[in-house]
PDB file of C-alpha atoms in Angstrom:
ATOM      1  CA  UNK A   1    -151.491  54.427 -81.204  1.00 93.00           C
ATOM      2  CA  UNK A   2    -152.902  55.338 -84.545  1.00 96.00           C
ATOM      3  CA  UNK A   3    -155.492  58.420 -84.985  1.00 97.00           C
ATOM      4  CA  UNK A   4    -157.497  58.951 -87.979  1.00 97.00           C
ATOM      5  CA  UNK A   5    -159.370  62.159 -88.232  1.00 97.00           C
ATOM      6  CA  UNK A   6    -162.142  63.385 -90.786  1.00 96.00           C
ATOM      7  CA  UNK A   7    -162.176  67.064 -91.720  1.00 97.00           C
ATOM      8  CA  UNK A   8    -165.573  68.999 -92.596  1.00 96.00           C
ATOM      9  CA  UNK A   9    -166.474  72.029 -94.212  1.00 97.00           C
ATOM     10  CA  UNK A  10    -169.672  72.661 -92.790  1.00 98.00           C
ATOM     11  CA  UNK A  11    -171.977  74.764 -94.427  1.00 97.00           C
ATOM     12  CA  UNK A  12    -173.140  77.642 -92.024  1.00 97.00           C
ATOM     13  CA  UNK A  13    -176.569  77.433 -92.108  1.00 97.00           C
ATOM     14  CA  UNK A  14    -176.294  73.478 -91.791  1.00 96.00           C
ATOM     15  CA  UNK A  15    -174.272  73.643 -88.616  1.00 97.00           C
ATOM     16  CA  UNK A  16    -176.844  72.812 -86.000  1.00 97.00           C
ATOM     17  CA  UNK A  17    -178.749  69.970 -88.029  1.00 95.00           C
ATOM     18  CA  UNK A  18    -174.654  68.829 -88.684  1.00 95.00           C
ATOM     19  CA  UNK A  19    -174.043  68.817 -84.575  1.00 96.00           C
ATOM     20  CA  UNK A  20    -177.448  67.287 -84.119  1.00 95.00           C
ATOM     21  CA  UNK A  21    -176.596  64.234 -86.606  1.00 91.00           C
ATOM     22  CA  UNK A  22    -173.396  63.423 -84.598  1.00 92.00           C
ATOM     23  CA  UNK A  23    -174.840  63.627 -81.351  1.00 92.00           C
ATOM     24  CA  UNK A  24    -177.715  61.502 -82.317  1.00 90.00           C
ATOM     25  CA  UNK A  25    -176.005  58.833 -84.510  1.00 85.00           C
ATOM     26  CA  UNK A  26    -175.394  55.115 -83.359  1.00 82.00           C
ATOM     27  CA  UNK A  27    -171.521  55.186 -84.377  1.00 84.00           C
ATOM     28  CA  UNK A  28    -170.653  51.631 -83.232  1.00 84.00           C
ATOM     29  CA  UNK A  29    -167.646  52.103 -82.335  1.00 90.00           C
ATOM     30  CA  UNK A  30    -167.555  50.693 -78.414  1.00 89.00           C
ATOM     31  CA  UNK A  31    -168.100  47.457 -80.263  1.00 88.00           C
ATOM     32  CA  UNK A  32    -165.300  47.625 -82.157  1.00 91.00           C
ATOM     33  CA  UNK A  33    -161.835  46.301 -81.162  1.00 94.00           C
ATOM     34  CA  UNK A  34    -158.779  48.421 -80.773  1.00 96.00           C
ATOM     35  CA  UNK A  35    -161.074  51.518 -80.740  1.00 96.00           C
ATOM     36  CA  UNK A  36    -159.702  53.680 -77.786  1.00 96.00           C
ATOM     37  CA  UNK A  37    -161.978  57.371 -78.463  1.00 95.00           C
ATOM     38  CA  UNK A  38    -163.775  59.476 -80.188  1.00 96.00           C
ATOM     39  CA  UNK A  39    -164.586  63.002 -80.365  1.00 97.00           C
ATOM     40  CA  UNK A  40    -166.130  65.602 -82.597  1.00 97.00           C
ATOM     41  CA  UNK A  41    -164.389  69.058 -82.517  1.00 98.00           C
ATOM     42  CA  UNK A  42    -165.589  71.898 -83.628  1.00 98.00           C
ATOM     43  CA  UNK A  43    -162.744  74.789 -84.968  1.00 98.00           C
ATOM     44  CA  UNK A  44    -162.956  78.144 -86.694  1.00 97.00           C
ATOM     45  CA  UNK A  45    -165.740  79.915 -88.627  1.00 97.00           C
ATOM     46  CA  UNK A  46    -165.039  80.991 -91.675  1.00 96.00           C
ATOM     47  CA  UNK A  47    -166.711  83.378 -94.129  1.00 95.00           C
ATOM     48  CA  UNK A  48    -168.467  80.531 -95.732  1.00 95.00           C
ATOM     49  CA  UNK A  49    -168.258  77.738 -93.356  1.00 97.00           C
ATOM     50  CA  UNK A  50    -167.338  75.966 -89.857  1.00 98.00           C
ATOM     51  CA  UNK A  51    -164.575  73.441 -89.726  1.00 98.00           C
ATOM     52  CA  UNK A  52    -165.288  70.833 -87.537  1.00 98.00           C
ATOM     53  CA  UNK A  53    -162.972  67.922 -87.099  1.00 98.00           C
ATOM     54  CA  UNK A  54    -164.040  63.656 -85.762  1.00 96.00           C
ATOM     55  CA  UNK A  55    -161.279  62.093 -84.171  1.00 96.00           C
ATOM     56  CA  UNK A  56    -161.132  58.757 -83.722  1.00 96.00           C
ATOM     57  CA  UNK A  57    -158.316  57.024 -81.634  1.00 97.00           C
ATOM     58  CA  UNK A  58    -157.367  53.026 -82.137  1.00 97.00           C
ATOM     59  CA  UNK A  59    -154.981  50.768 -80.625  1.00 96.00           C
ATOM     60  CA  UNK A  60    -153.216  50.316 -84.166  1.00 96.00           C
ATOM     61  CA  UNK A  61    -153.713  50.231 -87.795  1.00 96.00           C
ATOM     62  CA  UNK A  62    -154.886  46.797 -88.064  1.00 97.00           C
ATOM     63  CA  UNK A  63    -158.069  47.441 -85.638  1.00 96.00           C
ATOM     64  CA  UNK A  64    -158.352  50.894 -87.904  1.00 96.00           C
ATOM     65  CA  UNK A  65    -158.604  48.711 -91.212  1.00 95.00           C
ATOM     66  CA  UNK A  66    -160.586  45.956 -89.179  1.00 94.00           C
ATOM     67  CA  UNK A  67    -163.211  48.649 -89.008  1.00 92.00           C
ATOM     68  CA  UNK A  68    -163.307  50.062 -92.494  1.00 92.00           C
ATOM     69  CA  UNK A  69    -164.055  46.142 -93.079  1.00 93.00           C
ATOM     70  CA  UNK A  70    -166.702  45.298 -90.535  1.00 89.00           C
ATOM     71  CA  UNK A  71    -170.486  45.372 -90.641  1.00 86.00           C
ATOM     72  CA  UNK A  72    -170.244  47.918 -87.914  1.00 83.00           C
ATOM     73  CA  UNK A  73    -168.507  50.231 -90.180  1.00 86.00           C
ATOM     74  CA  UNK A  74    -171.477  50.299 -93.064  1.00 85.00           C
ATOM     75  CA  UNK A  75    -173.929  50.585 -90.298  1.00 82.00           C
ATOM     76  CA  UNK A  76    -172.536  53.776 -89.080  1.00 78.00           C
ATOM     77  CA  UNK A  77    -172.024  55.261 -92.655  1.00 75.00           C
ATOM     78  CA  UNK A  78    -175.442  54.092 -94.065  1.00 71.00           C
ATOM     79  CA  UNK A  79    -176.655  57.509 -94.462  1.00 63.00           C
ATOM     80  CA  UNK A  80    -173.733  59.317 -95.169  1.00 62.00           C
ATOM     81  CA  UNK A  81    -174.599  60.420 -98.906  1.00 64.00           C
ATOM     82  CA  UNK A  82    -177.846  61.835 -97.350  1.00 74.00           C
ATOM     83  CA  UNK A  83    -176.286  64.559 -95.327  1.00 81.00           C
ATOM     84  CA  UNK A  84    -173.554  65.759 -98.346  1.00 84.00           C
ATOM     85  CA  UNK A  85    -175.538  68.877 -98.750  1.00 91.00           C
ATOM     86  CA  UNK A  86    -173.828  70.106 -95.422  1.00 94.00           C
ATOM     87  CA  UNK A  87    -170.493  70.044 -97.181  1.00 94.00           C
ATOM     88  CA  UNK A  88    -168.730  72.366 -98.826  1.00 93.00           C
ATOM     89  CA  UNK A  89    -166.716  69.637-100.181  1.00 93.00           C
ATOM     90  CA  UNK A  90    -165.892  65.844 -99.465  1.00 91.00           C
ATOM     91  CA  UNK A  91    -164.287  65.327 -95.776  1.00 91.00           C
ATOM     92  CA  UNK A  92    -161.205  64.889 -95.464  1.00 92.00           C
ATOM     93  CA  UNK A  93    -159.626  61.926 -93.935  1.00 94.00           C
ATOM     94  CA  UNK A  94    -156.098  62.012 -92.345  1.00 96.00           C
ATOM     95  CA  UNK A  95    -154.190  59.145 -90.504  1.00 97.00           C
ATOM     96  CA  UNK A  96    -151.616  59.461 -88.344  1.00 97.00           C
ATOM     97  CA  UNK A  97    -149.538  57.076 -86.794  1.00 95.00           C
ATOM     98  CA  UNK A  98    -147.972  57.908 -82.717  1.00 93.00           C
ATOM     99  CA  UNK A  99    -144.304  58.823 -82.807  1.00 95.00           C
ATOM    100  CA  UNK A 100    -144.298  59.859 -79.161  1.00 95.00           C
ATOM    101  CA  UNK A 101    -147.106  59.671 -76.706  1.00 91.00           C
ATOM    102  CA  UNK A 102    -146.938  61.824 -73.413  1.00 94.00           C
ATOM    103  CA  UNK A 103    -149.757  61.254 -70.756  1.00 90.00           C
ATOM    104  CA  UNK A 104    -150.417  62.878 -67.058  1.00 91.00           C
TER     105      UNK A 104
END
């Protein structure tokens, strides 16, 4: 199991048109293989922000890298440079790779 999950620093006043973007986009990503889930969380408010966090489950790190590679992947990121006045700062991406795995 590998997870890679993109932080953002949303600007406050940009929160709903940020929430409205995700919901609305075309991501792609059932078309992928390895991909195993996805979901957009949203965390604390800060003074000057909310963080809100994508999470994006694969199979492994190959099928991760397979879609930083594929046509799929610059489909879903076309517009990404248009919606950087939401951010704070650049998101953050961080990959983690499963150690242990419990499931009900």
């Amino acid at each position: 199991m590998y997870l890679t999950m993109n932080r953002f620093k949303v600007v406050k006043s940009e929160v709903e048109a940020f929430e409205t973007l995700w919901k609305n986009r075309d991501s792609h990503l059932k078309s992928v293989p390895g991909f195993r889930s996805f979901a957009l969380m949203k965390g604390p408010e800060r003074e000057d922000h909310v963080l809100y966090a994508s999470h994006t489950l694969w199979e492994d790190e190959a099928s991760f890298t397979g879609w930083t590679k594929s046509e799929a992947f610059r489909a879903a990121h076309g517009g990404a440079k248009s919606s950087a006045h939401m951010y704070l700062e650049p998101p953050e991406l961080e990959i983690f790779e499963a150690v242990q795995v419990l499931t009900a």
